[in-house]
Phi, psi and omega in degrees: 000136182290140181262340181286141178275008177265016178235133178254123181267119187242126177263126178239149186281136169275179178084214189295333181273351186298309184298309178294331177292315178297321179296320178295316179297323179297318177294330178284349177107009181244110185261122184253134181220162177082013183290337181287344184249347187203151173277002175242071182291163179273143174230143186277040173222111185295348180267002178244141170236121183262135173237126176268122183220164173296137180305328181297336187258341193299317184296327178291319180291327175291315180302318185271000171092000174295327174244146176279327182199174180180173180241125179203173183282147174303327182299317183284332174297316180288321180298322180276352184051044186282134177270090182226163175272120177270118188261326178196160178235135181226118186273101175208158177208187180293328189244344185204176176250032179246154176296151170277161180235137169265121185233156168260129183231149179227164176302150182305324183263013181292143175286351179289118184241348182213163180302324180299333181288354179278357179307123178077001182273172178251128183236131177257136180195158171274333181264073186296311184292322178300315181291318180300315181293323179297315180293323177300319179298334180258011176067030183248133174251124180217163176272118182249118181247144181288137178244132180277355182142176183050042186297327185300329186280355185276348176255144359266003188290321186255327182222167180273332183204166175230155169243118188217164180264142180214150174257311183245344184085358185295321180295321178296315179296322180296332179263016177057046178247149181244132179286123180270320182199153173259122182278320180191161169255148184222142173225160176297138177234141174267123186237162180220152173291136184296326177293322178297325180288347177267352176272123187303311183293315181296319180298317179297319179294318179296315180300319178295317179298315180296318179303313182290322178294318178296321178295320178293321179294318180297331183279347187299326185255012185233158176224161174263147176232133172237148178198159173251151187203146171293137189301324183286356178258003186297316183301317180294321181292320182297328178293333184263350188263115180280079187280144172294317171227176173302130185294156175279130180237128181227147178286140174266166179296329179281121182305140177084000181241147181228161173251134181240133179225138182204175176238132180223167175293133182300330184296337183259000185301314185295338178270323188280328182298314176300324178294317179297319178298317180293334180273002174107002180289143178229161178057042183288127180237129173253135180219148181285160180239143173268321182216144168231108183254120182275000000 
C-alpha cells in the first residue's frame, strides 16, 4: 500500500463493467493500459493508482480505506451496507444506457405468483443481503443461499426461485423464467471513503476526477454542430434547433453571414440536419465530443 498522501487509490470494476469504465475514463482524459495482465493496470496520471476488483467488493474496500474512491454498482453498495460518500451516479453498462434491475424470478410454470408465496421457499442469489432485506420488508421468511454464478440453471431442481440481475430480461426468458418482482434498479456510482474526503489534497483530486468523468458521461449522447447561415434566417433556424444552451452565434467575414454552433442529442442529428439545410444552413459540420461540463 502506498504511504504517500500524493497518491489516490481508485477501485474500478473488472468483468462486464470494465470495458465501458475504461472507455469513460479515456474520454475523461485518463488512459488505462495493461489490465489484461494485472489487477494493477497502468494509468497515465502519476497521482492515480488503479486497482481492478470485483464490483461486489469495491464498496467494502472503499469503506475500510484500502481504496480512497471507486466505481461500483449501487446494488453492491446496498448489499454490503457500506458507509461511503456517494458522489455521482452514471447509468451505463456493457450493453445499454439503462439501469440494471435486480429481480426475483421463478419458472414459467411455477405456482408461485406473488412475493408472499415465497414463504418457506429456497432462493439462490449472489446478493444475499439485498434479497434478505427485500423479503423482510414484505414480511416473508425464506431460505436464501449464496450462488456463485449460473444462477438461472438452479431452478426448479435445486431452488424454488432466484434473485438475479438483468438488463433486458432476455437471459431469464431464454431459461424459461418469469419475473415475479423487481427488488431495485441499479446504476454505477462513484463513491469515496469518508476519511479521504476530509483530506484536502485527496478531496480536490477526487472532485477533479468526478468533474471530468461527469463531463465525459454527459458527452456520450451528444454531438457538436457547426453551420453557416445568412443572418436574416437566424430566427427561423433557432426555432427549429434543439440547443443544449443558447447556440453560439458569430459574425463571418462575409457581410450578412453568421456562424452558428451548438450541442444537441446525437439521436436527433439525422432528423435535424435536413431541417437545418432546408432553413438555409450551409457547411454543416457534425463532430464528436469528449466532455460536456456544466
